[in-house]
PDB file of C-alpha atoms in Angstrom:
ATOM      1  CA  PHE A   1       0.000   0.000   0.000  1.00  0.00           C
ATOM      2  CA  GLY A   2       1.536   3.291  -1.034  1.00  0.00           C
ATOM      3  CA  LEU A   3       0.556   6.804  -2.004  1.00  0.00           C
ATOM      4  CA  ARG A   4       0.946   7.329  -5.765  1.00  0.00           C
ATOM      5  CA  HIS A   5      -0.172  10.949  -5.910  1.00  0.00           C
ATOM      6  CA  SER A   6      -2.280  13.671  -4.362  1.00  0.00           C
ATOM      7  CA  PHE A   7      -3.299  16.470  -6.729  1.00  0.00           C
ATOM      8  CA  GLN A   8      -5.518  19.492  -6.467  1.00  0.00           C
ATOM      9  CA  HIS A   9      -6.451  21.098  -9.776  1.00  0.00           C
ATOM     10  CA  VAL A  10      -7.989  24.558  -9.939  1.00  0.00           C
ATOM     11  CA  ILE A  11     -10.132  24.710 -13.078  1.00  0.00           C
ATOM     12  CA  HIS A  12     -11.264  28.157 -14.127  1.00  0.00           C
ATOM     13  CA  PRO A  13     -13.553  29.820 -13.490  1.00  0.00           C
ATOM     14  CA  ASP A  14     -14.874  28.055 -10.367  1.00  0.00           C
ATOM     15  CA  ARG A  15     -14.089  24.284 -10.318  1.00  0.00           C
ATOM     16  CA  MET A  16     -11.726  22.351  -8.085  1.00  0.00           C
ATOM     17  CA  VAL A  17     -10.623  18.721  -8.494  1.00  0.00           C
ATOM     18  CA  ASN A  18      -8.964  16.607  -5.796  1.00  0.00           C
ATOM     19  CA  ASP A  19      -7.363  13.362  -6.985  1.00  0.00           C
ATOM     20  CA  VAL A  20      -5.716  10.988  -4.507  1.00  0.00           C
ATOM     21  CA  GLY A  21      -4.135   7.808  -5.836  1.00  0.00           C
ATOM     22  CA  VAL A  22      -2.709   4.771  -4.050  1.00  0.00           C
ATOM     23  CA  LYS A  23      -1.554   1.298  -5.055  1.00  0.00           C
ATOM     24  CA  ILE A  24      -2.870  -1.792  -3.305  1.00  0.00           C
ATOM     25  CA  PHE A  25      -1.212  -5.102  -4.206  1.00  0.00           C
ATOM     26  CA  GLY A  26       0.137  -3.428  -7.357  1.00  0.00           C
ATOM     27  CA  ILE A  27      -3.301  -2.279  -8.533  1.00  0.00           C
ATOM     28  CA  PRO A  28      -3.783   1.497  -8.894  1.00  0.00           C
ATOM     29  CA  LEU A  29      -6.758   3.099  -7.173  1.00  0.00           C
ATOM     30  CA  SER A  30      -7.871   6.742  -7.342  1.00  0.00           C
ATOM     31  CA  ILE A  31     -10.518   8.725  -5.543  1.00  0.00           C
ATOM     32  CA  VAL A  32     -11.562  11.837  -7.443  1.00  0.00           C
ATOM     33  CA  ALA A  33     -13.783  14.564  -6.033  1.00  0.00           C
ATOM     34  CA  THR A  34     -14.791  17.631  -7.987  1.00  0.00           C
ATOM     35  CA  GLY A  35     -16.478  20.696  -6.594  1.00  0.00           C
ATOM     36  CA  ASN A  36     -17.413  24.304  -7.114  1.00  0.00           C
ATOM     37  CA  PHE A  37     -15.686  27.061  -5.251  1.00  0.00           C
ATOM     38  CA  THR A  38     -16.886  30.532  -4.395  1.00  0.00           C
ATOM     39  CA  ARG A  39     -14.930  33.400  -2.947  1.00  0.00           C
ATOM     40  CA  ILE A  40     -15.886  34.425   0.587  1.00  0.00           C
ATOM     41  CA  LYS A  41     -16.002  38.202   0.435  1.00  0.00           C
ATOM     42  CA  GLU A  42     -18.184  39.018   3.420  1.00  0.00           C
ATOM     43  CA  GLN A  43     -16.217  39.981   6.508  1.00  0.00           C
ATOM     44  CA  LYS A  44     -19.144  38.741   8.653  1.00  0.00           C
ATOM     45  CA  GLU A  45     -18.592  35.175   7.424  1.00  0.00           C
ATOM     46  CA  LEU A  46     -14.841  35.417   8.042  1.00  0.00           C
ATOM     47  CA  ASP A  47     -15.541  36.778  11.540  1.00  0.00           C
ATOM     48  CA  LEU A  48     -17.819  33.792  12.243  1.00  0.00           C
ATOM     49  CA  ILE A  49     -15.005  31.416  11.210  1.00  0.00           C
ATOM     50  CA  TYR A  50     -12.580  33.303  13.461  1.00  0.00           C
ATOM     51  CA  ASN A  51     -14.985  33.178  16.430  1.00  0.00           C
ATOM     52  CA  GLU A  52     -15.549  29.437  15.890  1.00  0.00           C
ATOM     53  CA  THR A  53     -11.968  28.317  15.191  1.00  0.00           C
ATOM     54  CA  GLY A  54      -9.592  31.161  16.042  1.00  0.00           C
ATOM     55  CA  THR A  55      -8.246  31.105  12.475  1.00  0.00           C
ATOM     56  CA  VAL A  56      -7.771  34.451  10.745  1.00  0.00           C
ATOM     57  CA  LEU A  57      -8.570  34.225   7.024  1.00  0.00           C
ATOM     58  CA  ARG A  58      -8.096  36.938   4.384  1.00  0.00           C
ATOM     59  CA  SER A  59     -11.126  38.234   2.516  1.00  0.00           C
ATOM     60  CA  ASP A  60      -9.245  38.624  -0.782  1.00  0.00           C
ATOM     61  CA  THR A  61      -8.085  34.980  -1.116  1.00  0.00           C
ATOM     62  CA  THR A  62     -10.537  32.805   0.846  1.00  0.00           C
ATOM     63  CA  VAL A  63     -12.792  30.325  -0.969  1.00  0.00           C
ATOM     64  CA  ARG A  64     -15.406  27.782   0.046  1.00  0.00           C
ATOM     65  CA  ILE A  65     -15.358  24.496  -1.872  1.00  0.00           C
ATOM     66  CA  ASP A  66     -18.562  22.453  -2.094  1.00  0.00           C
ATOM     67  CA  PHE A  67     -17.629  18.971  -3.319  1.00  0.00           C
ATOM     68  CA  ASP A  68     -19.706  16.583  -5.427  1.00  0.00           C
ATOM     69  CA  ASN A  69     -19.907  12.864  -4.638  1.00  0.00           C
ATOM     70  CA  PRO A  70     -16.457  11.286  -5.031  1.00  0.00           C
ATOM     71  CA  VAL A  71     -15.710   8.612  -7.628  1.00  0.00           C
ATOM     72  CA  LEU A  72     -13.603   5.513  -6.975  1.00  0.00           C
ATOM     73  CA  TRP A  73     -11.528   4.180  -9.876  1.00  0.00           C
ATOM     74  CA  VAL A  74      -9.733   0.845  -9.534  1.00  0.00           C
ATOM     75  CA  GLY A  75      -7.444  -0.281 -12.341  1.00  0.00           C
ATOM     76  CA  TRP A  76      -5.451   1.242 -15.122  1.00  0.00           C
ATOM     77  CA  LYS A  77      -6.278   4.076 -17.517  1.00  0.00           C
ATOM     78  CA  TYR A  78      -7.208   1.781 -20.415  1.00  0.00           C
ATOM     79  CA  PHE A  79      -8.196  -1.241 -18.313  1.00  0.00           C
ATOM     80  CA  PRO A  80     -10.475  -0.203 -15.450  1.00  0.00           C
ATOM     81  CA  LEU A  81     -11.560  -2.948 -13.091  1.00  0.00           C
ATOM     82  CA  LEU A  82     -14.127  -0.854 -11.216  1.00  0.00           C
ATOM     83  CA  LEU A  83     -15.612   2.617 -11.495  1.00  0.00           C
ATOM     84  CA  LEU A  84     -18.037   3.541  -8.748  1.00  0.00           C
ATOM     85  CA  SER A  85     -19.647   6.685  -7.385  1.00  0.00           C
ATOM     86  CA  LEU A  86     -19.177   6.597  -3.628  1.00  0.00           C
ATOM     87  CA  GLY A  87     -22.424   8.472  -3.010  1.00  0.00           C
ATOM     88  CA  SER A  88     -23.344  11.276  -0.661  1.00  0.00           C
ATOM     89  CA  ARG A  89     -22.167   9.498   2.513  1.00  0.00           C
ATOM     90  CA  ALA A  90     -18.559   9.684   1.268  1.00  0.00           C
ATOM     91  CA  LYS A  91     -18.922  13.308   0.207  1.00  0.00           C
ATOM     92  CA  SER A  92     -16.565  15.761   1.866  1.00  0.00           C
ATOM     93  CA  PRO A  93     -18.171  18.536   3.877  1.00  0.00           C
ATOM     94  CA  PRO A  94     -17.570  22.040   2.493  1.00  0.00           C
ATOM     95  CA  VAL A  95     -13.928  23.117   2.768  1.00  0.00           C
ATOM     96  CA  THR A  96     -12.703  26.655   3.383  1.00  0.00           C
ATOM     97  CA  LEU A  97      -9.199  27.558   2.181  1.00  0.00           C
ATOM     98  CA  CYS A  98      -7.297  30.820   2.278  1.00  0.00           C
ATOM     99  CA  THR A  99      -4.350  31.192  -0.105  1.00  0.00           C
ATOM    100  CA  THR A 100      -1.599  32.976   1.822  1.00  0.00           C
ATOM    101  CA  TYR A 101       1.118  32.843  -0.852  1.00  0.00           C
ATOM    102  CA  MET A 102       1.241  31.909  -4.526  1.00  0.00           C
ATOM    103  CA  ASP A 103       3.747  32.042  -7.361  1.00  0.00           C
ATOM    104  CA  THR A 104       4.207  29.987 -10.539  1.00  0.00           C
ATOM    105  CA  ASN A 105       5.442  26.882  -8.646  1.00  0.00           C
ATOM    106  CA  LEU A 106       4.056  27.121  -5.122  1.00  0.00           C
ATOM    107  CA  ARG A 107       0.746  27.809  -3.366  1.00  0.00           C
ATOM    108  CA  LEU A 108       0.462  27.967   0.411  1.00  0.00           C
ATOM    109  CA  ALA A 109      -2.970  27.768   1.989  1.00  0.00           C
ATOM    110  CA  LEU A 110      -4.522  27.942   5.425  1.00  0.00           C
ATOM    111  CA  ALA A 111      -7.572  25.783   6.166  1.00  0.00           C
ATOM    112  CA  ARG A 112     -10.577  26.896   8.196  1.00  0.00           C
ATOM    113  CA  LYS A 113      -9.425  25.032  11.311  1.00  0.00           C
ATOM    114  CA  GLY A 114      -5.806  26.195  11.038  1.00  0.00           C
ATOM    115  CA  GLY A 115      -4.254  23.414   8.958  1.00  0.00           C
ATOM    116  CA  HIS A 116      -1.408  24.427   6.648  1.00  0.00           C
ATOM    117  CA  LEU A 117      -1.350  23.109   3.076  1.00  0.00           C
ATOM    118  CA  ILE A 118       1.440  23.232   0.503  1.00  0.00           C
ATOM    119  CA  PHE A 119       0.663  22.780  -3.203  1.00  0.00           C
ATOM    120  CA  THR A 120       3.449  22.570  -5.780  1.00  0.00           C
ATOM    121  CA  ARG A 121       3.862  22.299  -9.541  1.00  0.00           C
ATOM    122  CA  GLY A 122       6.349  20.020 -11.203  1.00  0.00           C
ATOM    123  CA  GLY A 123       7.431  16.572 -10.011  1.00  0.00           C
ATOM    124  CA  LYS A 124       4.551  14.093 -10.313  1.00  0.00           C
ATOM    125  CA  ALA A 125       2.283  16.984 -11.264  1.00  0.00           C
ATOM    126  CA  SER A 126       4.135  16.991 -14.612  1.00  0.00           C
ATOM    127  CA  ASP A 127       3.545  13.275 -15.302  1.00  0.00           C
ATOM    128  CA  ALA A 128       1.128  12.104 -17.987  1.00  0.00           C
ATOM    129  CA  PHE A 129      -1.380  10.596 -15.513  1.00  0.00           C
ATOM    130  CA  VAL A 130      -1.993  13.947 -13.818  1.00  0.00           C
ATOM    131  CA  ASN A 131      -5.066  14.445 -16.028  1.00  0.00           C
ATOM    132  CA  ASN A 132      -6.551  10.958 -15.571  1.00  0.00           C
ATOM    133  CA  TRP A 133      -9.252  12.586 -13.438  1.00  0.00           C
ATOM    134  CA  LYS A 134     -10.820  13.825 -16.696  1.00  0.00           C
ATOM    135  CA  ILE A 135     -11.187  10.246 -17.949  1.00  0.00           C
ATOM    136  CA  ILE A 136     -12.540   9.108 -14.588  1.00  0.00           C
ATOM    137  CA  GLN A 137     -15.155  11.886 -14.507  1.00  0.00           C
ATOM    138  CA  ALA A 138     -16.210  11.286 -18.125  1.00  0.00           C
ATOM    139  CA  ARG A 139     -16.610   7.533 -17.601  1.00  0.00           C
ATOM    140  CA  ALA A 140     -18.454   8.074 -14.316  1.00  0.00           C
ATOM    141  CA  LYS A 141     -21.032  10.249 -16.120  1.00  0.00           C
ATOM    142  CA  TYR A 142     -21.304   7.657 -18.894  1.00  0.00           C
ATOM    143  CA  ASN A 143     -21.767   4.828 -16.341  1.00  0.00           C
ATOM    144  CA  LYS A 144     -24.468   6.856 -14.546  1.00  0.00           C
ATOM    145  CA  PHE A 145     -26.248   7.378 -17.893  1.00  0.00           C
ATOM    146  CA  LEU A 146     -26.063   3.654 -18.724  1.00  0.00           C
ATOM    147  CA  GLY A 147     -27.294   2.763 -15.232  1.00  0.00           C
ATOM    148  CA  SER A 148     -30.311   5.038 -15.689  1.00  0.00           C
ATOM    149  CA  ILE A 149     -31.154   3.429 -19.036  1.00  0.00           C
ATOM    150  CA  LEU A 150     -30.807  -0.049 -17.520  1.00  0.00           C
ATOM    151  CA  MET A 151     -33.087   0.856 -14.602  1.00  0.00           C
ATOM    152  CA  MET A 152     -35.715   2.363 -16.943  1.00  0.00           C
ATOM    153  CA  SER A 153     -35.656  -0.726 -19.166  1.00  0.00           C
ATOM    154  CA  MET A 154     -36.130  -2.984 -16.130  1.00  0.00           C
ATOM    155  CA  VAL A 155     -39.070  -0.906 -14.886  1.00  0.00           C
ATOM    156  CA  GLY A 156     -40.660  -0.693 -18.371  1.00  0.00           C
TER     157      GLY A 156
END
């Protein structure tokens, strides 16, 4: 069991993708969660976070991410063994992040409860599989469509 990768993609104008990959007994597994993000501009909301957690967040770089249901992918890019939506129970609660520093290779962020996050470019983020999340999301939508057709044909 080993971590293969952990990526966070910011897709303009307002989408975020988290992709965490591991290997179990030599078989790759990824969990992909997409979500929308919105900038938190209201000082009242930032004050509520501060009163609740003691974390000071900046109004110019703080976002709230509302994630969709995550998708589990087991197998290889062209030979998937399993593709499964994990449903709403596995869905991450909303996440609040404040970017405290960013340049072309590095982004530092502070989480709502005070956690520090470091995001980098390069390294594994330059590998070909970094965009596999697009394939996973496309196939998950296709599988959901096929599942709906199958259910309708069984009912009819």
